[in-house]
Amino acid sequence: MPKAYLEAVRQQDQTVNHLFAFLGLQAETFEPDRAVLRLPFRPELTQGAGMVAGGILTTLLDETMAHAVLAGNQPGQQTTTVDLSVSFLRAVKPGTDLICEARVVKRGRRVLFAEATASSDDREVARATASFLLLG
């Protein structure tokens, strides 16, 4: 699954990941144990004060780490997030895209550890760590 899926999700009008399509996520880089995603700004992603919602940032961080894991998986291996910790460092200015970069820190036989940072205007706005369970 990883190779065919990762190639398909890169396409502009992809249909293999409905969450990517819904949020407007764009795949920039997939390498073994590393991924970079872009989230273009849309007003629909903001909360009442006009800032990008924390849940949106959390989703971006989780998806980027999950795709870093997938990019290093063997065929047939799937994964699920089992733990996620997020630190919000500063508000995201309305109108700016988010770039998130993730990498796998340790790849065990069943559990993997990853970290990610999200940036806006070249300033880090959030960071996360997570553990993932390999399935299959």
mmCIF file with all atom_site columns, C-alpha atoms in Angstrom:
data_model
loop_
_atom_site.group_PDB
_atom_site.id
_atom_site.type_symbol
_atom_site.label_atom_id
_atom_site.label_alt_id
_atom_site.label_comp_id
_atom_site.label_asym_id
_atom_site.label_entity_id
_atom_site.label_seq_id
_atom_site.pdbx_PDB_ins_code
_atom_site.Cartn_x
_atom_site.Cartn_y
_atom_site.Cartn_z
_atom_site.occupancy
_atom_site.B_iso_or_equiv
_atom_site.pdbx_formal_charge
_atom_site.auth_seq_id
_atom_site.auth_comp_id
_atom_site.auth_asym_id
_atom_site.auth_atom_id
_atom_site.pdbx_PDB_model_num
ATOM 1   C CA . MET A 1 1   ? 0.000   0.000  0.000  1.00 0.00 ? 1   MET A CA 1
ATOM 2   C CA . PRO A 1 2   ? 2.560   2.660  0.886  1.00 0.00 ? 2   PRO A CA 1
ATOM 3   C CA . LYS A 1 3   ? 4.090   3.267  -2.554 1.00 0.00 ? 3   LYS A CA 1
ATOM 4   C CA . ALA A 1 4   ? 0.878   3.275  -4.614 1.00 0.00 ? 4   ALA A CA 1
ATOM 5   C CA . TYR A 1 5   ? -0.988  5.250  -1.967 1.00 0.00 ? 5   TYR A CA 1
ATOM 6   C CA . LEU A 1 6   ? 1.786   7.843  -1.556 1.00 0.00 ? 6   LEU A CA 1
ATOM 7   C CA . GLU A 1 7   ? 1.938   8.338  -5.326 1.00 0.00 ? 7   GLU A CA 1
ATOM 8   C CA . ALA A 1 8   ? -1.855  8.710  -5.534 1.00 0.00 ? 8   ALA A CA 1
ATOM 9   C CA . VAL A 1 9   ? -2.167  11.153 -2.614 1.00 0.00 ? 9   VAL A CA 1
ATOM 10  C CA . ARG A 1 10  ? 0.317   13.502 -4.328 1.00 0.00 ? 10  ARG A CA 1
ATOM 11  C CA . GLN A 1 11  ? -2.096  14.121 -7.202 1.00 0.00 ? 11  GLN A CA 1
ATOM 12  C CA . GLN A 1 12  ? -3.921  17.454 -7.120 1.00 0.00 ? 12  GLN A CA 1
ATOM 13  C CA . ASP A 1 13  ? -7.433  15.990 -7.422 1.00 0.00 ? 13  ASP A CA 1
ATOM 14  C CA . GLN A 1 14  ? -6.702  12.816 -5.457 1.00 0.00 ? 14  GLN A CA 1
ATOM 15  C CA . THR A 1 15  ? -9.518  10.748 -3.958 1.00 0.00 ? 15  THR A CA 1
ATOM 16  C CA . VAL A 1 16  ? -7.524  8.259  -1.843 1.00 0.00 ? 16  VAL A CA 1
ATOM 17  C CA . ASN A 1 17  ? -7.466  10.470 1.272  1.00 0.00 ? 17  ASN A CA 1
ATOM 18  C CA . HIS A 1 18  ? -10.737 12.275 1.925  1.00 0.00 ? 18  HIS A CA 1
ATOM 19  C CA . LEU A 1 19  ? -9.286  14.221 4.869  1.00 0.00 ? 19  LEU A CA 1
ATOM 20  C CA . PHE A 1 20  ? -6.560  15.687 2.633  1.00 0.00 ? 20  PHE A CA 1
ATOM 21  C CA . ALA A 1 21  ? -9.217  16.693 0.100  1.00 0.00 ? 21  ALA A CA 1
ATOM 22  C CA . PHE A 1 22  ? -11.497 18.192 2.763  1.00 0.00 ? 22  PHE A CA 1
ATOM 23  C CA . LEU A 1 23  ? -8.744  20.264 4.395  1.00 0.00 ? 23  LEU A CA 1
ATOM 24  C CA . GLY A 1 24  ? -6.893  21.074 1.169  1.00 0.00 ? 24  GLY A CA 1
ATOM 25  C CA . LEU A 1 25  ? -3.666  19.382 2.338  1.00 0.00 ? 25  LEU A CA 1
ATOM 26  C CA . GLN A 1 26  ? -0.932  19.136 -0.264 1.00 0.00 ? 26  GLN A CA 1
ATOM 27  C CA . ALA A 1 27  ? 1.859   16.569 -0.247 1.00 0.00 ? 27  ALA A CA 1
ATOM 28  C CA . GLU A 1 28  ? 5.240   18.214 -0.781 1.00 0.00 ? 28  GLU A CA 1
ATOM 29  C CA . THR A 1 29  ? 7.729   15.480 0.164  1.00 0.00 ? 29  THR A CA 1
ATOM 30  C CA . PHE A 1 30  ? 7.591   11.794 0.990  1.00 0.00 ? 30  PHE A CA 1
ATOM 31  C CA . GLU A 1 31  ? 10.874  10.040 1.756  1.00 0.00 ? 31  GLU A CA 1
ATOM 32  C CA . PRO A 1 32  ? 11.471  7.001  3.961  1.00 0.00 ? 32  PRO A CA 1
ATOM 33  C CA . ASP A 1 33  ? 10.678  8.139  7.511  1.00 0.00 ? 33  ASP A CA 1
ATOM 34  C CA . ARG A 1 34  ? 10.148  11.790 6.456  1.00 0.00 ? 34  ARG A CA 1
ATOM 35  C CA . ALA A 1 35  ? 7.220   13.804 5.128  1.00 0.00 ? 35  ALA A CA 1
ATOM 36  C CA . VAL A 1 36  ? 6.381   17.430 4.406  1.00 0.00 ? 36  VAL A CA 1
ATOM 37  C CA . LEU A 1 37  ? 2.792   18.628 3.976  1.00 0.00 ? 37  LEU A CA 1
ATOM 38  C CA . ARG A 1 38  ? 1.418   22.072 3.144  1.00 0.00 ? 38  ARG A CA 1
ATOM 39  C CA . LEU A 1 39  ? -1.921  23.395 4.370  1.00 0.00 ? 39  LEU A CA 1
ATOM 40  C CA . PRO A 1 40  ? -2.963  26.456 2.358  1.00 0.00 ? 40  PRO A CA 1
ATOM 41  C CA . PHE A 1 41  ? -4.843  29.036 4.408  1.00 0.00 ? 41  PHE A CA 1
ATOM 42  C CA . ARG A 1 42  ? -8.636  29.046 4.116  1.00 0.00 ? 42  ARG A CA 1
ATOM 43  C CA . PRO A 1 43  ? -11.000 31.074 6.326  1.00 0.00 ? 43  PRO A CA 1
ATOM 44  C CA . GLU A 1 44  ? -12.937 27.861 7.067  1.00 0.00 ? 44  GLU A CA 1
ATOM 45  C CA . LEU A 1 45  ? -9.962  26.633 9.129  1.00 0.00 ? 45  LEU A CA 1
ATOM 46  C CA . THR A 1 46  ? -10.156 29.510 11.625 1.00 0.00 ? 46  THR A CA 1
ATOM 47  C CA . GLN A 1 47  ? -11.923 29.749 14.970 1.00 0.00 ? 47  GLN A CA 1
ATOM 48  C CA . GLY A 1 48  ? -13.991 32.674 16.291 1.00 0.00 ? 48  GLY A CA 1
ATOM 49  C CA . ALA A 1 49  ? -10.996 34.965 16.900 1.00 0.00 ? 49  ALA A CA 1
ATOM 50  C CA . GLY A 1 50  ? -9.838  34.488 13.304 1.00 0.00 ? 50  GLY A CA 1
ATOM 51  C CA . MET A 1 51  ? -6.825  32.292 14.077 1.00 0.00 ? 51  MET A CA 1
ATOM 52  C CA . VAL A 1 52  ? -6.264  28.798 12.684 1.00 0.00 ? 52  VAL A CA 1
ATOM 53  C CA . ALA A 1 53  ? -7.926  26.414 15.139 1.00 0.00 ? 53  ALA A CA 1
ATOM 54  C CA . GLY A 1 54  ? -5.733  24.242 17.379 1.00 0.00 ? 54  GLY A CA 1
ATOM 55  C CA . GLY A 1 55  ? -7.536  21.130 16.213 1.00 0.00 ? 55  GLY A CA 1
ATOM 56  C CA . ILE A 1 56  ? -6.568  21.909 12.627 1.00 0.00 ? 56  ILE A CA 1
ATOM 57  C CA . LEU A 1 57  ? -2.910  22.279 13.647 1.00 0.00 ? 57  LEU A CA 1
ATOM 58  C CA . THR A 1 58  ? -3.116  19.011 15.590 1.00 0.00 ? 58  THR A CA 1
ATOM 59  C CA . THR A 1 59  ? -4.570  17.221 12.566 1.00 0.00 ? 59  THR A CA 1
ATOM 60  C CA . LEU A 1 60  ? -1.828  18.614 10.324 1.00 0.00 ? 60  LEU A CA 1
ATOM 61  C CA . LEU A 1 61  ? 0.889   17.447 12.722 1.00 0.00 ? 61  LEU A CA 1
ATOM 62  C CA . ASP A 1 62  ? -0.661  13.983 13.128 1.00 0.00 ? 62  ASP A CA 1
ATOM 63  C CA . GLU A 1 63  ? -1.188  13.471 9.385  1.00 0.00 ? 63  GLU A CA 1
ATOM 64  C CA . THR A 1 64  ? 2.358   14.559 8.563  1.00 0.00 ? 64  THR A CA 1
ATOM 65  C CA . MET A 1 65  ? 3.861   12.189 11.133 1.00 0.00 ? 65  MET A CA 1
ATOM 66  C CA . ALA A 1 66  ? 1.622   9.348  9.957  1.00 0.00 ? 66  ALA A CA 1
ATOM 67  C CA . HIS A 1 67  ? 2.769   9.894  6.381  1.00 0.00 ? 67  HIS A CA 1
ATOM 68  C CA . ALA A 1 68  ? 6.433   9.941  7.462  1.00 0.00 ? 68  ALA A CA 1
ATOM 69  C CA . VAL A 1 69  ? 5.765   6.551  9.032  1.00 0.00 ? 69  VAL A CA 1
ATOM 70  C CA . LEU A 1 70  ? 3.937   5.278  5.930  1.00 0.00 ? 70  LEU A CA 1
ATOM 71  C CA . ALA A 1 71  ? 6.760   6.433  3.664  1.00 0.00 ? 71  ALA A CA 1
ATOM 72  C CA . GLY A 1 72  ? 9.134   4.079  5.502  1.00 0.00 ? 72  GLY A CA 1
ATOM 73  C CA . ASN A 1 73  ? 6.757   1.141  5.856  1.00 0.00 ? 73  ASN A CA 1
ATOM 74  C CA . GLN A 1 74  ? 7.095   -2.144 4.023  1.00 0.00 ? 74  GLN A CA 1
ATOM 75  C CA . PRO A 1 75  ? 4.300   -3.276 1.670  1.00 0.00 ? 75  PRO A CA 1
ATOM 76  C CA . GLY A 1 76  ? 1.278   -4.438 3.653  1.00 0.00 ? 76  GLY A CA 1
ATOM 77  C CA . GLN A 1 77  ? 2.208   -2.547 6.814  1.00 0.00 ? 77  GLN A CA 1
ATOM 78  C CA . GLN A 1 78  ? -0.410  -0.154 8.113  1.00 0.00 ? 78  GLN A CA 1
ATOM 79  C CA . THR A 1 79  ? -0.225  2.131  11.102 1.00 0.00 ? 79  THR A CA 1
ATOM 80  C CA . THR A 1 80  ? -2.339  3.877  13.682 1.00 0.00 ? 80  THR A CA 1
ATOM 81  C CA . THR A 1 81  ? -1.562  6.697  16.094 1.00 0.00 ? 81  THR A CA 1
ATOM 82  C CA . VAL A 1 82  ? -1.529  5.522  19.720 1.00 0.00 ? 82  VAL A CA 1
ATOM 83  C CA . ASP A 1 83  ? -0.260  8.642  21.478 1.00 0.00 ? 83  ASP A CA 1
ATOM 84  C CA . LEU A 1 84  ? 0.034   12.312 20.481 1.00 0.00 ? 84  LEU A CA 1
ATOM 85  C CA . SER A 1 85  ? 1.370   15.340 22.351 1.00 0.00 ? 85  SER A CA 1
ATOM 86  C CA . VAL A 1 86  ? 1.147   18.848 20.890 1.00 0.00 ? 86  VAL A CA 1
ATOM 87  C CA . SER A 1 87  ? 2.679   22.134 22.002 1.00 0.00 ? 87  SER A CA 1
ATOM 88  C CA . PHE A 1 88  ? 1.235   25.320 20.509 1.00 0.00 ? 88  PHE A CA 1
ATOM 89  C CA . LEU A 1 89  ? 3.999   27.942 20.366 1.00 0.00 ? 89  LEU A CA 1
ATOM 90  C CA . ARG A 1 90  ? 2.289   30.937 18.763 1.00 0.00 ? 90  ARG A CA 1
ATOM 91  C CA . ALA A 1 91  ? -0.855  31.897 16.906 1.00 0.00 ? 91  ALA A CA 1
ATOM 92  C CA . VAL A 1 92  ? -0.985  31.446 13.150 1.00 0.00 ? 92  VAL A CA 1
ATOM 93  C CA . LYS A 1 93  ? -1.501  34.697 11.291 1.00 0.00 ? 93  LYS A CA 1
ATOM 94  C CA . PRO A 1 94  ? -4.639  34.615 9.150  1.00 0.00 ? 94  PRO A CA 1
ATOM 95  C CA . GLY A 1 95  ? -3.824  34.364 5.463  1.00 0.00 ? 95  GLY A CA 1
ATOM 96  C CA . THR A 1 96  ? -0.599  32.360 5.834  1.00 0.00 ? 96  THR A CA 1
ATOM 97  C CA . ASP A 1 97  ? -0.016  28.791 4.696  1.00 0.00 ? 97  ASP A CA 1
ATOM 98  C CA . LEU A 1 98  ? 1.240   26.153 7.112  1.00 0.00 ? 98  LEU A CA 1
ATOM 99  C CA . ILE A 1 99  ? 4.176   23.872 6.332  1.00 0.00 ? 99  ILE A CA 1
ATOM 100 C CA . CYS A 1 100 ? 4.634   20.781 8.456  1.00 0.00 ? 100 CYS A CA 1
ATOM 101 C CA . GLU A 1 101 ? 7.703   18.559 8.462  1.00 0.00 ? 101 GLU A CA 1
ATOM 102 C CA . ALA A 1 102 ? 7.839   15.224 10.269 1.00 0.00 ? 102 ALA A CA 1
ATOM 103 C CA . ARG A 1 103 ? 10.376  12.486 10.760 1.00 0.00 ? 103 ARG A CA 1
ATOM 104 C CA . VAL A 1 104 ? 10.468  9.100  12.391 1.00 0.00 ? 104 VAL A CA 1
ATOM 105 C CA . VAL A 1 105 ? 12.817  9.260  15.384 1.00 0.00 ? 105 VAL A CA 1
ATOM 106 C CA . LYS A 1 106 ? 12.849  5.525  16.167 1.00 0.00 ? 106 LYS A CA 1
ATOM 107 C CA . ARG A 1 107 ? 11.397  2.625  14.232 1.00 0.00 ? 107 ARG A CA 1
ATOM 108 C CA . GLY A 1 108 ? 10.864  -0.407 16.442 1.00 0.00 ? 108 GLY A CA 1
ATOM 109 C CA . ARG A 1 109 ? 9.395   -3.759 15.416 1.00 0.00 ? 109 ARG A CA 1
ATOM 110 C CA . ARG A 1 110 ? 5.856   -2.739 16.482 1.00 0.00 ? 110 ARG A CA 1
ATOM 111 C CA . VAL A 1 111 ? 6.037   0.827  17.827 1.00 0.00 ? 111 VAL A CA 1
ATOM 112 C CA . LEU A 1 112 ? 7.441   3.884  16.075 1.00 0.00 ? 112 LEU A CA 1
ATOM 113 C CA . PHE A 1 113 ? 8.182   7.316  17.460 1.00 0.00 ? 113 PHE A CA 1
ATOM 114 C CA . ALA A 1 114 ? 7.885   10.476 15.383 1.00 0.00 ? 114 ALA A CA 1
ATOM 115 C CA . GLU A 1 115 ? 8.158   14.226 15.763 1.00 0.00 ? 115 GLU A CA 1
ATOM 116 C CA . ALA A 1 116 ? 6.876   17.144 13.700 1.00 0.00 ? 116 ALA A CA 1
ATOM 117 C CA . THR A 1 117 ? 7.012   20.901 13.509 1.00 0.00 ? 117 THR A CA 1
ATOM 118 C CA . ALA A 1 118 ? 4.503   23.216 11.863 1.00 0.00 ? 118 ALA A CA 1
ATOM 119 C CA . SER A 1 119 ? 5.617   26.609 10.577 1.00 0.00 ? 119 SER A CA 1
ATOM 120 C CA . SER A 1 120 ? 3.983   29.704 9.171  1.00 0.00 ? 120 SER A CA 1
ATOM 121 C CA . ASP A 1 121 ? 5.985   32.508 7.554  1.00 0.00 ? 121 ASP A CA 1
ATOM 122 C CA . ASP A 1 122 ? 9.180   30.608 8.495  1.00 0.00 ? 122 ASP A CA 1
ATOM 123 C CA . ARG A 1 123 ? 8.243   30.735 12.193 1.00 0.00 ? 123 ARG A CA 1
ATOM 124 C CA . GLU A 1 124 ? 7.541   27.591 14.161 1.00 0.00 ? 124 GLU A CA 1
ATOM 125 C CA . VAL A 1 125 ? 3.953   27.662 15.440 1.00 0.00 ? 125 VAL A CA 1
ATOM 126 C CA . ALA A 1 126 ? 3.527   24.150 16.864 1.00 0.00 ? 126 ALA A CA 1
ATOM 127 C CA . ARG A 1 127 ? 5.418   20.946 17.488 1.00 0.00 ? 127 ARG A CA 1
ATOM 128 C CA . ALA A 1 128 ? 4.348   17.420 18.295 1.00 0.00 ? 128 ALA A CA 1
ATOM 129 C CA . THR A 1 129 ? 5.581   13.982 19.200 1.00 0.00 ? 129 THR A CA 1
ATOM 130 C CA . ALA A 1 130 ? 3.646   10.780 18.662 1.00 0.00 ? 130 ALA A CA 1
ATOM 131 C CA . SER A 1 131 ? 3.905   7.034  18.812 1.00 0.00 ? 131 SER A CA 1
ATOM 132 C CA . PHE A 1 132 ? 2.449   4.765  16.162 1.00 0.00 ? 132 PHE A CA 1
ATOM 133 C CA . LEU A 1 133 ? 1.609   1.073  16.169 1.00 0.00 ? 133 LEU A CA 1
ATOM 134 C CA . LEU A 1 134 ? 2.445   -1.035 13.134 1.00 0.00 ? 134 LEU A CA 1
ATOM 135 C CA . LEU A 1 135 ? -0.436  -3.239 12.002 1.00 0.00 ? 135 LEU A CA 1
ATOM 136 C CA . GLY A 1 136 ? -0.022  -6.251 9.726  1.00 0.00 ? 136 GLY A CA 1
#
